[in-house]
Amino acid sequence: MQKSGLTEEKGFTLVEVLIAIVILLIIVISFTTLFTSSFRGIASSGDRSETLFELQQSIERNIQDGSAGSKGNVDIEFDNVNIPGEHKTFNQTTSDGKEVVVDVFVR
């Protein structure tokens, strides 16, 4: 008895191919979402670092000039050593609208 040629052909059915495509799409979409949120976080961190660097330069200039806004005199005591100084606050807004606030103790 001889088998027909159609039953001996090897390959994938349409259903198997569609299932494989769906699985690949799910994987690609999940990685795309992961990469997108990672890049957004990297950009936000870079923006915050740049703002902190600019704020640090501003703090150093203001402390040298004595033009920084003071929140009041503060004395820090450590091992019976009294260190007089001032509590100063500096703030700056990042390009995405978030505010960065730095409190500084200046001797």
C-alpha positions as YAML, in Angstrom:
chain: A
units: angstrom
residues:
- id: 1
  name: MET
  ca: [0.00, 0.00, 0.00]
- id: 2
  name: GLN
  ca: [1.32, 3.36, -1.00]
- id: 3
  name: LYS
  ca: [0.79, 6.55, 1.03]
- id: 4
  name: SER
  ca: [-0.26, 9.74, -0.67]
- id: 5
  name: GLY
  ca: [2.30, 12.55, -1.02]
- id: 6
  name: LEU
  ca: [0.36, 14.99, 1.17]
- id: 7
  name: THR
  ca: [0.58, 12.93, 4.34]
- id: 8
  name: GLU
  ca: [4.35, 12.53, 4.14]
- id: 9
  name: GLU
  ca: [5.18, 16.24, 3.84]
- id: 10
  name: LYS
  ca: [6.85, 17.67, 6.90]
- id: 11
  name: GLY
  ca: [6.37, 21.26, 8.10]
- id: 12
  name: PHE
  ca: [4.41, 23.51, 10.38]
- id: 13
  name: THR
  ca: [0.69, 24.03, 10.31]
- id: 14
  name: LEU
  ca: [-0.82, 27.49, 10.16]
- id: 15
  name: VAL
  ca: [-1.92, 27.23, 13.80]
- id: 16
  name: GLU
  ca: [1.63, 26.40, 14.95]
- id: 17
  name: VAL
  ca: [3.06, 29.33, 13.02]
- id: 18
  name: LEU
  ca: [0.46, 31.73, 14.46]
- id: 19
  name: ILE
  ca: [1.12, 30.53, 18.02]
- id: 20
  name: ALA
  ca: [4.87, 31.02, 17.51]
- id: 21
  name: ILE
  ca: [4.30, 34.56, 16.17]
- id: 22
  name: VAL
  ca: [2.08, 35.45, 19.14]
- id: 23
  name: ILE
  ca: [4.68, 34.16, 21.62]
- id: 24
  name: LEU
  ca: [7.43, 36.14, 19.89]
- id: 25
  name: LEU
  ca: [5.28, 39.28, 19.88]
- id: 26
  name: ILE
  ca: [4.64, 38.97, 23.61]
- id: 27
  name: ILE
  ca: [8.38, 38.65, 24.25]
- id: 28
  name: VAL
  ca: [9.25, 41.60, 21.99]
- id: 29
  name: ILE
  ca: [6.58, 43.84, 23.55]
- id: 30
  name: SER
  ca: [7.72, 43.02, 27.09]
- id: 31
  name: PHE
  ca: [11.36, 43.82, 26.25]
- id: 32
  name: THR
  ca: [10.35, 47.02, 24.46]
- id: 33
  name: THR
  ca: [8.44, 48.17, 27.54]
- id: 34
  name: LEU
  ca: [11.39, 47.31, 29.77]
- id: 35
  name: PHE
  ca: [13.88, 49.20, 27.58]
- id: 36
  name: THR
  ca: [11.59, 52.22, 27.26]
- id: 37
  name: SER
  ca: [11.18, 52.58, 31.02]
- id: 38
  name: SER
  ca: [14.92, 52.03, 31.53]
- id: 39
  name: PHE
  ca: [15.82, 54.76, 29.05]
- id: 40
  name: ARG
  ca: [13.32, 57.10, 30.69]
- id: 41
  name: GLY
  ca: [14.94, 56.42, 34.08]
- id: 42
  name: ILE
  ca: [18.43, 56.98, 32.68]
- id: 43
  name: ALA
  ca: [17.39, 60.31, 31.15]
- id: 44
  name: SER
  ca: [15.75, 61.40, 34.40]
- id: 45
  name: SER
  ca: [18.84, 60.46, 36.43]
- id: 46
  name: GLY
  ca: [21.09, 62.32, 34.02]
- id: 47
  name: ASP
  ca: [18.89, 65.41, 34.26]
- id: 48
  name: ARG
  ca: [18.93, 65.22, 38.07]
- id: 49
  name: SER
  ca: [22.73, 64.80, 38.12]
- id: 50
  name: GLU
  ca: [23.18, 67.81, 35.85]
- id: 51
  name: THR
  ca: [20.88, 69.89, 38.06]
- id: 52
  name: LEU
  ca: [22.73, 68.78, 41.21]
- id: 53
  name: PHE
  ca: [26.06, 69.73, 39.60]
- id: 54
  name: GLU
  ca: [24.72, 73.20, 38.71]
- id: 55
  name: LEU
  ca: [23.29, 73.54, 42.21]
- id: 56
  name: GLN
  ca: [26.63, 72.56, 43.75]
- id: 57
  name: GLN
  ca: [28.38, 75.27, 41.73]
- id: 58
  name: SER
  ca: [25.76, 77.78, 42.87]
- id: 59
  name: ILE
  ca: [26.20, 76.71, 46.51]
- id: 60
  name: GLU
  ca: [29.97, 77.09, 46.33]
- id: 61
  name: ARG
  ca: [29.67, 80.56, 44.75]
- id: 62
  name: ASN
  ca: [27.07, 81.71, 47.30]
- id: 63
  name: ILE
  ca: [29.07, 80.42, 50.25]
- id: 64
  name: GLN
  ca: [32.21, 82.23, 49.04]
- id: 65
  name: ASP
  ca: [30.26, 85.46, 48.43]
- id: 66
  name: GLY
  ca: [28.28, 85.12, 51.65]
- id: 67
  name: SER
  ca: [25.08, 85.73, 49.67]
- id: 68
  name: ALA
  ca: [23.37, 82.45, 50.47]
- id: 69
  name: GLY
  ca: [20.03, 82.62, 52.26]
- id: 70
  name: SER
  ca: [20.37, 81.53, 55.85]
- id: 71
  name: LYS
  ca: [17.78, 79.58, 57.82]
- id: 72
  name: GLY
  ca: [19.49, 80.49, 61.08]
- id: 73
  name: ASN
  ca: [22.54, 79.89, 63.20]
- id: 74
  name: VAL
  ca: [23.27, 76.33, 64.23]
- id: 75
  name: ASP
  ca: [25.84, 74.89, 66.60]
- id: 76
  name: ILE
  ca: [27.00, 71.33, 66.10]
- id: 77
  name: GLU
  ca: [28.58, 69.60, 69.06]
- id: 78
  name: PHE
  ca: [30.73, 66.55, 68.54]
- id: 79
  name: ASP
  ca: [32.92, 65.02, 71.27]
- id: 80
  name: ASN
  ca: [32.71, 68.21, 73.33]
- id: 81
  name: VAL
  ca: [33.80, 70.32, 70.34]
- id: 82
  name: ASN
  ca: [31.36, 73.07, 69.42]
- id: 83
  name: ILE
  ca: [31.23, 74.05, 65.73]
- id: 84
  name: PRO
  ca: [29.23, 77.23, 65.06]
- id: 85
  name: GLY
  ca: [27.68, 77.72, 61.65]
- id: 86
  name: GLU
  ca: [24.59, 78.43, 59.60]
- id: 87
  name: HIS
  ca: [21.93, 76.22, 58.09]
- id: 88
  name: LYS
  ca: [21.34, 77.21, 54.45]
- id: 89
  name: THR
  ca: [18.93, 75.83, 51.90]
- id: 90
  name: PHE
  ca: [19.38, 75.84, 48.13]
- id: 91
  name: ASN
  ca: [16.90, 74.67, 45.53]
- id: 92
  name: GLN
  ca: [16.73, 74.38, 41.76]
- id: 93
  name: THR
  ca: [14.20, 72.96, 39.33]
- id: 94
  name: THR
  ca: [15.15, 70.28, 36.79]
- id: 95
  name: SER
  ca: [14.13, 70.56, 33.15]
- id: 96
  name: ASP
  ca: [11.26, 68.12, 33.74]
- id: 97
  name: GLY
  ca: [9.82, 70.31, 36.53]
- id: 98
  name: LYS
  ca: [11.05, 68.41, 39.60]
- id: 99
  name: GLU
  ca: [12.58, 70.46, 42.39]
- id: 100
  name: VAL
  ca: [15.94, 69.54, 43.91]
- id: 101
  name: VAL
  ca: [16.52, 70.87, 47.45]
- id: 102
  name: VAL
  ca: [19.88, 70.76, 49.23]
- id: 103
  name: ASP
  ca: [20.38, 71.71, 52.90]
- id: 104
  name: VAL
  ca: [23.91, 72.78, 53.80]
- id: 105
  name: PHE
  ca: [25.74, 73.48, 57.05]
- id: 106
  name: VAL
  ca: [28.28, 76.28, 56.57]
- id: 107
  name: ARG
  ca: [30.91, 76.94, 59.21]
...
